Amino acid sequence: VGAAASVRPIWQGDTLAGLKVHCKVDANLAEGSAMPDQATLDALEADQANAMERKTLLEQQINATQAEINTIAAQIAKYDELIAQKQEELSQAEAEEQAQYELFCERVRYMEEQGEVSYWSILFSSKDFADLLDNAMMVEEIMDYDNKIMDELAATRKALQAQQESLEASRADQQAQKDELESQKSTLNAKKTEVDQLIESIKADEAKLEQAE
């Protein structure tokens, strides 16, 4: 009695669900001299061609996914560069704001210590009403200038903070997309491994059948 066996894949979509083993017994063949029929060989070749096609498709999907990952990784690197730049600008703006504030405090403290040049002394030292108005305007201009500088510095700092937060949010979105693609790539690689194993199994069956000829 002779026997021939073939392995057939069982697919669920693109996923290899299992293998089906088919054994054929030929009572007319003497034991030890089983000859594989052409139908079995054709079936194995068809299975191998189907598996190779699936492997090619998976490799294309993997390559496309990797290309997307590379593109997003480049975008993330650019965001990192922009965030670092904004952080440097923000640090500089904060330092300028602090320096201007300290200068303002120092000037006020000095003018308070030196009564003859204080704001009030400037007003009270006026020679007449017209001089008083001029001095009052000068004091107001000085105070307005200080306030304007402080407001501008504060606005610059807040704008830089908003820009940095926006960049960090965009980077987080890109990172989430990259993580999802990495997961998809891992799944595709697992499917490709299954197909590779199936191809090797089919090749082994073909070799056995060819040796039996």
PDB file of C-alpha atoms in Angstrom:
ATOM      1  CA  VAL A   1       0.000   0.000   0.000  1.00  0.00           C
ATOM      2  CA  GLY A   2       1.427   3.440  -0.920  1.00  0.00           C
ATOM      3  CA  ALA A   3       0.500   6.840   0.472  1.00  0.00           C
ATOM      4  CA  ALA A   4       1.010  10.484  -0.482  1.00  0.00           C
ATOM      5  CA  ALA A   5       0.416  13.482   1.769  1.00  0.00           C
ATOM      6  CA  SER A   6      -0.083  17.176   1.019  1.00  0.00           C
ATOM      7  CA  VAL A   7      -0.467  20.227   3.236  1.00  0.00           C
ATOM      8  CA  ARG A   8      -3.060  22.873   2.391  1.00  0.00           C
ATOM      9  CA  PRO A   9      -3.230  26.265   4.119  1.00  0.00           C
ATOM     10  CA  ILE A  10      -6.431  27.487   5.719  1.00  0.00           C
ATOM     11  CA  TRP A  11      -6.832  31.287   5.396  1.00  0.00           C
ATOM     12  CA  GLN A  12      -9.069  33.687   7.278  1.00  0.00           C
ATOM     13  CA  GLY A  13      -8.717  36.892   5.291  1.00  0.00           C
ATOM     14  CA  ASP A  14      -4.993  37.595   5.170  1.00  0.00           C
ATOM     15  CA  THR A  15      -4.283  35.508   8.263  1.00  0.00           C
ATOM     16  CA  LEU A  16      -3.092  31.907   8.156  1.00  0.00           C
ATOM     17  CA  ALA A  17      -5.567  30.086  10.395  1.00  0.00           C
ATOM     18  CA  GLY A  18      -4.072  26.599  10.109  1.00  0.00           C
ATOM     19  CA  LEU A  19      -2.927  23.779   7.879  1.00  0.00           C
ATOM     20  CA  LYS A  20      -4.978  20.908   6.459  1.00  0.00           C
ATOM     21  CA  VAL A  21      -3.125  17.647   5.897  1.00  0.00           C
ATOM     22  CA  HIS A  22      -4.477  15.415   3.125  1.00  0.00           C
ATOM     23  CA  CYS A  23      -3.352  11.826   2.857  1.00  0.00           C
ATOM     24  CA  LYS A  24      -4.058   9.661  -0.194  1.00  0.00           C
ATOM     25  CA  VAL A  25      -3.631   5.891  -0.039  1.00  0.00           C
ATOM     26  CA  ASP A  26      -3.206   3.862  -3.208  1.00  0.00           C
ATOM     27  CA  ALA A  27      -3.821   0.156  -2.563  1.00  0.00           C
ATOM     28  CA  ASN A  28      -2.490  -0.740  -6.014  1.00  0.00           C
ATOM     29  CA  LEU A  29       1.019   0.535  -5.235  1.00  0.00           C
ATOM     30  CA  ALA A  30       3.499  -1.717  -3.506  1.00  0.00           C
ATOM     31  CA  GLU A  31       4.612  -0.618  -0.053  1.00  0.00           C
ATOM     32  CA  GLY A  32       7.755   1.498  -0.193  1.00  0.00           C
ATOM     33  CA  SER A  33       7.282   2.491  -3.808  1.00  0.00           C
ATOM     34  CA  ALA A  34       4.465   5.050  -3.593  1.00  0.00           C
ATOM     35  CA  MET A  35       4.327   7.363  -6.601  1.00  0.00           C
ATOM     36  CA  PRO A  36       2.862  10.834  -6.163  1.00  0.00           C
ATOM     37  CA  ASP A  37       0.088  11.693  -8.594  1.00  0.00           C
ATOM     38  CA  GLN A  38       0.252  14.849 -10.710  1.00  0.00           C
ATOM     39  CA  ALA A  39      -2.818  16.301  -9.020  1.00  0.00           C
ATOM     40  CA  THR A  40      -1.015  16.332  -5.651  1.00  0.00           C
ATOM     41  CA  LEU A  41       2.028  18.042  -7.142  1.00  0.00           C
ATOM     42  CA  ASP A  42      -0.152  20.567  -8.954  1.00  0.00           C
ATOM     43  CA  ALA A  43      -2.015  21.325  -5.727  1.00  0.00           C
ATOM     44  CA  LEU A  44       1.235  21.921  -3.861  1.00  0.00           C
ATOM     45  CA  GLU A  45       2.529  24.187  -6.601  1.00  0.00           C
ATOM     46  CA  ALA A  46      -0.727  26.137  -6.558  1.00  0.00           C
ATOM     47  CA  ASP A  47      -0.501  26.483  -2.773  1.00  0.00           C
ATOM     48  CA  GLN A  48       3.070  27.685  -3.040  1.00  0.00           C
ATOM     49  CA  ALA A  49       2.189  30.211  -5.755  1.00  0.00           C
ATOM     50  CA  ASN A  50      -0.691  31.499  -3.616  1.00  0.00           C
ATOM     51  CA  ALA A  51       1.560  31.767  -0.566  1.00  0.00           C
ATOM     52  CA  MET A  52       4.247  33.579  -2.583  1.00  0.00           C
ATOM     53  CA  GLU A  53       1.640  36.036  -3.839  1.00  0.00           C
ATOM     54  CA  ARG A  54       0.507  36.717  -0.292  1.00  0.00           C
ATOM     55  CA  LYS A  55       4.125  37.133   0.798  1.00  0.00           C
ATOM     56  CA  THR A  56       4.742  39.654  -1.989  1.00  0.00           C
ATOM     57  CA  LEU A  57       1.628  41.606  -0.985  1.00  0.00           C
ATOM     58  CA  LEU A  58       2.662  41.631   2.671  1.00  0.00           C
ATOM     59  CA  GLU A  59       6.162  42.797   1.776  1.00  0.00           C
ATOM     60  CA  GLN A  60       4.685  45.648  -0.247  1.00  0.00           C
ATOM     61  CA  GLN A  61       2.473  46.617   2.685  1.00  0.00           C
ATOM     62  CA  ILE A  62       5.438  46.440   5.065  1.00  0.00           C
ATOM     63  CA  ASN A  63       7.554  48.615   2.777  1.00  0.00           C
ATOM     64  CA  ALA A  64       4.748  51.165   2.383  1.00  0.00           C
ATOM     65  CA  THR A  65       4.203  51.251   6.147  1.00  0.00           C
ATOM     66  CA  GLN A  66       7.922  51.683   6.753  1.00  0.00           C
ATOM     67  CA  ALA A  67       7.990  54.566   4.274  1.00  0.00           C
ATOM     68  CA  GLU A  68       5.195  56.259   6.231  1.00  0.00           C
ATOM     69  CA  ILE A  69       7.069  55.635   9.479  1.00  0.00           C
ATOM     70  CA  ASN A  70      10.215  57.200   8.009  1.00  0.00           C
ATOM     71  CA  THR A  71       8.272  60.252   6.837  1.00  0.00           C
ATOM     72  CA  ILE A  72       6.636  60.763  10.224  1.00  0.00           C
ATOM     73  CA  ALA A  73       9.948  60.193  12.006  1.00  0.00           C
ATOM     74  CA  ALA A  74      11.462  62.986   9.896  1.00  0.00           C
ATOM     75  CA  GLN A  75       8.540  65.248  10.829  1.00  0.00           C
ATOM     76  CA  ILE A  76       8.999  64.428  14.512  1.00  0.00           C
ATOM     77  CA  ALA A  77      12.702  65.256  14.254  1.00  0.00           C
ATOM     78  CA  LYS A  78      11.771  68.606  12.677  1.00  0.00           C
ATOM     79  CA  TYR A  79       9.296  69.299  15.476  1.00  0.00           C
ATOM     80  CA  ASP A  80      11.999  68.490  18.025  1.00  0.00           C
ATOM     81  CA  GLU A  81      14.261  71.014  16.311  1.00  0.00           C
ATOM     82  CA  LEU A  82      11.555  73.697  16.286  1.00  0.00           C
ATOM     83  CA  ILE A  83      10.609  73.025  19.915  1.00  0.00           C
ATOM     84  CA  ALA A  84      14.249  73.344  20.978  1.00  0.00           C
ATOM     85  CA  GLN A  85      14.485  76.618  19.051  1.00  0.00           C
ATOM     86  CA  LYS A  86      11.317  77.973  20.683  1.00  0.00           C
ATOM     87  CA  GLN A  87      12.584  76.889  24.076  1.00  0.00           C
ATOM     88  CA  GLU A  88      15.775  78.866  23.501  1.00  0.00           C
ATOM     89  CA  GLU A  89      13.783  81.917  22.365  1.00  0.00           C
ATOM     90  CA  LEU A  90      11.477  81.550  25.363  1.00  0.00           C
ATOM     91  CA  SER A  91      14.402  81.368  27.775  1.00  0.00           C
ATOM     92  CA  GLN A  92      15.900  84.481  26.201  1.00  0.00           C
ATOM     93  CA  ALA A  93      12.570  86.333  26.405  1.00  0.00           C
ATOM     94  CA  GLU A  94      12.151  85.371  30.051  1.00  0.00           C
ATOM     95  CA  ALA A  95      15.703  86.558  30.776  1.00  0.00           C
ATOM     96  CA  GLU A  96      15.058  89.908  29.033  1.00  0.00           C
ATOM     97  CA  GLU A  97      11.777  90.334  30.887  1.00  0.00           C
ATOM     98  CA  GLN A  98      13.462  89.607  34.205  1.00  0.00           C
ATOM     99  CA  ALA A  99      16.358  91.955  33.408  1.00  0.00           C
ATOM    100  CA  GLN A 100      13.983  94.781  32.446  1.00  0.00           C
ATOM    101  CA  TYR A 101      11.946  94.225  35.588  1.00  0.00           C
ATOM    102  CA  GLU A 102      15.073  94.311  37.756  1.00  0.00           C
ATOM    103  CA  LEU A 103      16.226  97.490  35.993  1.00  0.00           C
ATOM    104  CA  PHE A 104      12.852  99.091  36.610  1.00  0.00           C
ATOM    105  CA  CYS A 105      12.938  98.121  40.291  1.00  0.00           C
ATOM    106  CA  GLU A 106      16.491  99.335  40.614  1.00  0.00           C
ATOM    107  CA  ARG A 107      15.633 102.705  39.081  1.00  0.00           C
ATOM    108  CA  VAL A 108      12.593 103.163  41.310  1.00  0.00           C
ATOM    109  CA  ARG A 109      14.614 102.134  44.380  1.00  0.00           C
ATOM    110  CA  TYR A 110      17.391 104.576  43.479  1.00  0.00           C
ATOM    111  CA  MET A 111      14.962 107.408  42.913  1.00  0.00           C
ATOM    112  CA  GLU A 112      13.324 106.707  46.268  1.00  0.00           C
ATOM    113  CA  GLU A 113      16.699 106.743  47.997  1.00  0.00           C
ATOM    114  CA  GLN A 114      17.761 109.942  46.230  1.00  0.00           C
ATOM    115  CA  GLY A 115      14.957 112.262  47.205  1.00  0.00           C
ATOM    116  CA  GLU A 116      16.139 115.071  44.944  1.00  0.00           C
ATOM    117  CA  VAL A 117      15.565 112.945  41.835  1.00  0.00           C
ATOM    118  CA  SER A 118      12.443 111.089  42.913  1.00  0.00           C
ATOM    119  CA  TYR A 119       9.235 111.331  40.963  1.00  0.00           C
ATOM    120  CA  TRP A 120       7.701 113.509  43.643  1.00  0.00           C
ATOM    121  CA  SER A 121      10.751 115.750  43.904  1.00  0.00           C
ATOM    122  CA  ILE A 122      10.646 116.266  40.150  1.00  0.00           C
ATOM    123  CA  LEU A 123       7.070 117.475  40.448  1.00  0.00           C
ATOM    124  CA  PHE A 124       7.607 119.605  43.574  1.00  0.00           C
ATOM    125  CA  SER A 125      10.766 121.184  42.196  1.00  0.00           C
ATOM    126  CA  SER A 126       8.823 122.731  39.357  1.00  0.00           C
ATOM    127  CA  LYS A 127       9.383 126.485  39.041  1.00  0.00           C
ATOM    128  CA  ASP A 128       5.890 127.263  37.888  1.00  0.00           C
ATOM    129  CA  PHE A 129       2.695 125.618  36.709  1.00  0.00           C
ATOM    130  CA  ALA A 130       3.945 125.206  33.158  1.00  0.00           C
ATOM    131  CA  ASP A 131       7.127 123.581  34.450  1.00  0.00           C
ATOM    132  CA  LEU A 132       4.979 121.358  36.677  1.00  0.00           C
ATOM    133  CA  LEU A 133       2.996 120.194  33.673  1.00  0.00           C
ATOM    134  CA  ASP A 134       6.176 119.513  31.731  1.00  0.00           C
ATOM    135  CA  ASN A 135       7.655 117.533  34.624  1.00  0.00           C
ATOM    136  CA  ALA A 136       4.414 115.638  35.132  1.00  0.00           C
ATOM    137  CA  MET A 137       4.388 114.686  31.489  1.00  0.00           C
ATOM    138  CA  MET A 138       8.016 113.586  31.712  1.00  0.00           C
ATOM    139  CA  VAL A 139       7.278 111.399  34.743  1.00  0.00           C
ATOM    140  CA  GLU A 140       4.234 109.946  33.008  1.00  0.00           C
ATOM    141  CA  GLU A 141       6.253 109.224  29.888  1.00  0.00           C
ATOM    142  CA  ILE A 142       8.907 107.452  31.917  1.00  0.00           C
ATOM    143  CA  MET A 143       6.321 105.319  33.686  1.00  0.00           C
ATOM    144  CA  ASP A 144       4.462 104.646  30.436  1.00  0.00           C
ATOM    145  CA  TYR A 145       7.702 103.604  28.803  1.00  0.00           C
ATOM    146  CA  ASP A 146       8.481 101.182  31.626  1.00  0.00           C
ATOM    147  CA  ASN A 147       4.974  99.736  31.488  1.00  0.00           C
ATOM    148  CA  LYS A 148       5.102  99.475  27.705  1.00  0.00           C
ATOM    149  CA  ILE A 149       8.409  97.620  27.752  1.00  0.00           C
ATOM    150  CA  MET A 150       7.176  95.230  30.444  1.00  0.00           C
ATOM    151  CA  ASP A 151       3.907  94.606  28.568  1.00  0.00           C
ATOM    152  CA  GLU A 152       5.758  93.932  25.303  1.00  0.00           C
ATOM    153  CA  LEU A 153       8.151  91.514  26.975  1.00  0.00           C
ATOM    154  CA  ALA A 154       5.283  89.709  28.709  1.00  0.00           C
ATOM    155  CA  ALA A 155       3.359  89.475  25.425  1.00  0.00           C
ATOM    156  CA  THR A 156       6.410  88.076  23.645  1.00  0.00           C
ATOM    157  CA  ARG A 157       6.913  85.473  26.361  1.00  0.00           C
ATOM    158  CA  LYS A 158       3.262  84.391  26.232  1.00  0.00           C
ATOM    159  CA  ALA A 159       3.330  84.166  22.428  1.00  0.00           C
ATOM    160  CA  LEU A 160       6.438  81.978  22.535  1.00  0.00           C
ATOM    161  CA  GLN A 161       4.848  79.760  25.174  1.00  0.00           C
ATOM    162  CA  ALA A 162       1.744  79.339  22.985  1.00  0.00           C
ATOM    163  CA  GLN A 163       3.884  78.493  19.945  1.00  0.00           C
ATOM    164  CA  GLN A 164       5.879  75.956  21.921  1.00  0.00           C
ATOM    165  CA  GLU A 165       2.735  74.299  23.290  1.00  0.00           C
ATOM    166  CA  SER A 166       1.292  74.108  19.760  1.00  0.00           C
ATOM    167  CA  LEU A 167       4.469  72.476  18.450  1.00  0.00           C
ATOM    168  CA  GLU A 168       4.503  69.980  21.317  1.00  0.00           C
ATOM    169  CA  ALA A 169       0.851  69.077  20.641  1.00  0.00           C
ATOM    170  CA  SER A 170       1.599  68.537  16.946  1.00  0.00           C
ATOM    171  CA  ARG A 171       4.599  66.413  17.814  1.00  0.00           C
ATOM    172  CA  ALA A 172       2.469  64.297  20.161  1.00  0.00           C
ATOM    173  CA  ASP A 173      -0.024  63.691  17.329  1.00  0.00           C
ATOM    174  CA  GLN A 174       2.786  62.633  14.987  1.00  0.00           C
ATOM    175  CA  GLN A 175       4.210  60.316  17.635  1.00  0.00           C
ATOM    176  CA  ALA A 176       0.804  58.673  18.113  1.00  0.00           C
ATOM    177  CA  GLN A 177       0.555  58.077  14.357  1.00  0.00           C
ATOM    178  CA  LYS A 178       4.056  56.637  14.305  1.00  0.00           C
ATOM    179  CA  ASP A 179       3.249  54.273  17.198  1.00  0.00           C
ATOM    180  CA  GLU A 180       0.126  53.068  15.357  1.00  0.00           C
ATOM    181  CA  LEU A 181       2.114  52.427  12.180  1.00  0.00           C
ATOM    182  CA  GLU A 182       4.772  50.557  14.143  1.00  0.00           C
ATOM    183  CA  SER A 183       2.002  48.341  15.532  1.00  0.00           C
ATOM    184  CA  GLN A 184       0.629  47.727  12.038  1.00  0.00           C
ATOM    185  CA  LYS A 185       4.102  46.889  10.780  1.00  0.00           C
ATOM    186  CA  SER A 186       4.581  44.401  13.609  1.00  0.00           C
ATOM    187  CA  THR A 187       1.293  42.698  12.677  1.00  0.00           C
ATOM    188  CA  LEU A 188       2.300  42.530   9.016  1.00  0.00           C
ATOM    189  CA  ASN A 189       5.675  41.057   9.914  1.00  0.00           C
ATOM    190  CA  ALA A 190       3.953  38.372  11.994  1.00  0.00           C
ATOM    191  CA  LYS A 191       1.739  37.463   9.009  1.00  0.00           C
ATOM    192  CA  LYS A 192       4.776  37.376   6.738  1.00  0.00           C
ATOM    193  CA  THR A 193       6.494  34.989   9.150  1.00  0.00           C
ATOM    194  CA  GLU A 194       3.465  32.676   8.978  1.00  0.00           C
ATOM    195  CA  VAL A 195       3.573  32.744   5.177  1.00  0.00           C
ATOM    196  CA  ASP A 196       7.315  32.063   5.146  1.00  0.00           C
ATOM    197  CA  GLN A 197       6.765  29.036   7.370  1.00  0.00           C
ATOM    198  CA  LEU A 198       3.973  27.820   5.105  1.00  0.00           C
ATOM    199  CA  ILE A 199       6.178  28.163   2.028  1.00  0.00           C
ATOM    200  CA  GLU A 200       8.936  26.176   3.700  1.00  0.00           C
ATOM    201  CA  SER A 201       6.396  23.472   4.659  1.00  0.00           C
ATOM    202  CA  ILE A 202       5.112  23.270   1.089  1.00  0.00           C
ATOM    203  CA  LYS A 203       8.651  23.076  -0.283  1.00  0.00           C
ATOM    204  CA  ALA A 204       9.417  20.246   2.134  1.00  0.00           C
ATOM    205  CA  ASP A 205       6.303  18.343   0.988  1.00  0.00           C
ATOM    206  CA  GLU A 206       7.286  18.832  -2.642  1.00  0.00           C
ATOM    207  CA  ALA A 207      10.764  17.540  -1.952  1.00  0.00           C
ATOM    208  CA  LYS A 208       9.384  14.426  -0.259  1.00  0.00           C
ATOM    209  CA  LEU A 209       7.048  13.729  -3.147  1.00  0.00           C
ATOM    210  CA  GLU A 210       9.794  14.238  -5.713  1.00  0.00           C
ATOM    211  CA  GLN A 211      12.051  11.803  -3.826  1.00  0.00           C
ATOM    212  CA  ALA A 212       9.265   9.230  -3.922  1.00  0.00           C
ATOM    213  CA  GLU A 213       9.202   9.279  -7.736  1.00  0.00           C
TER     214      GLU A 213
END
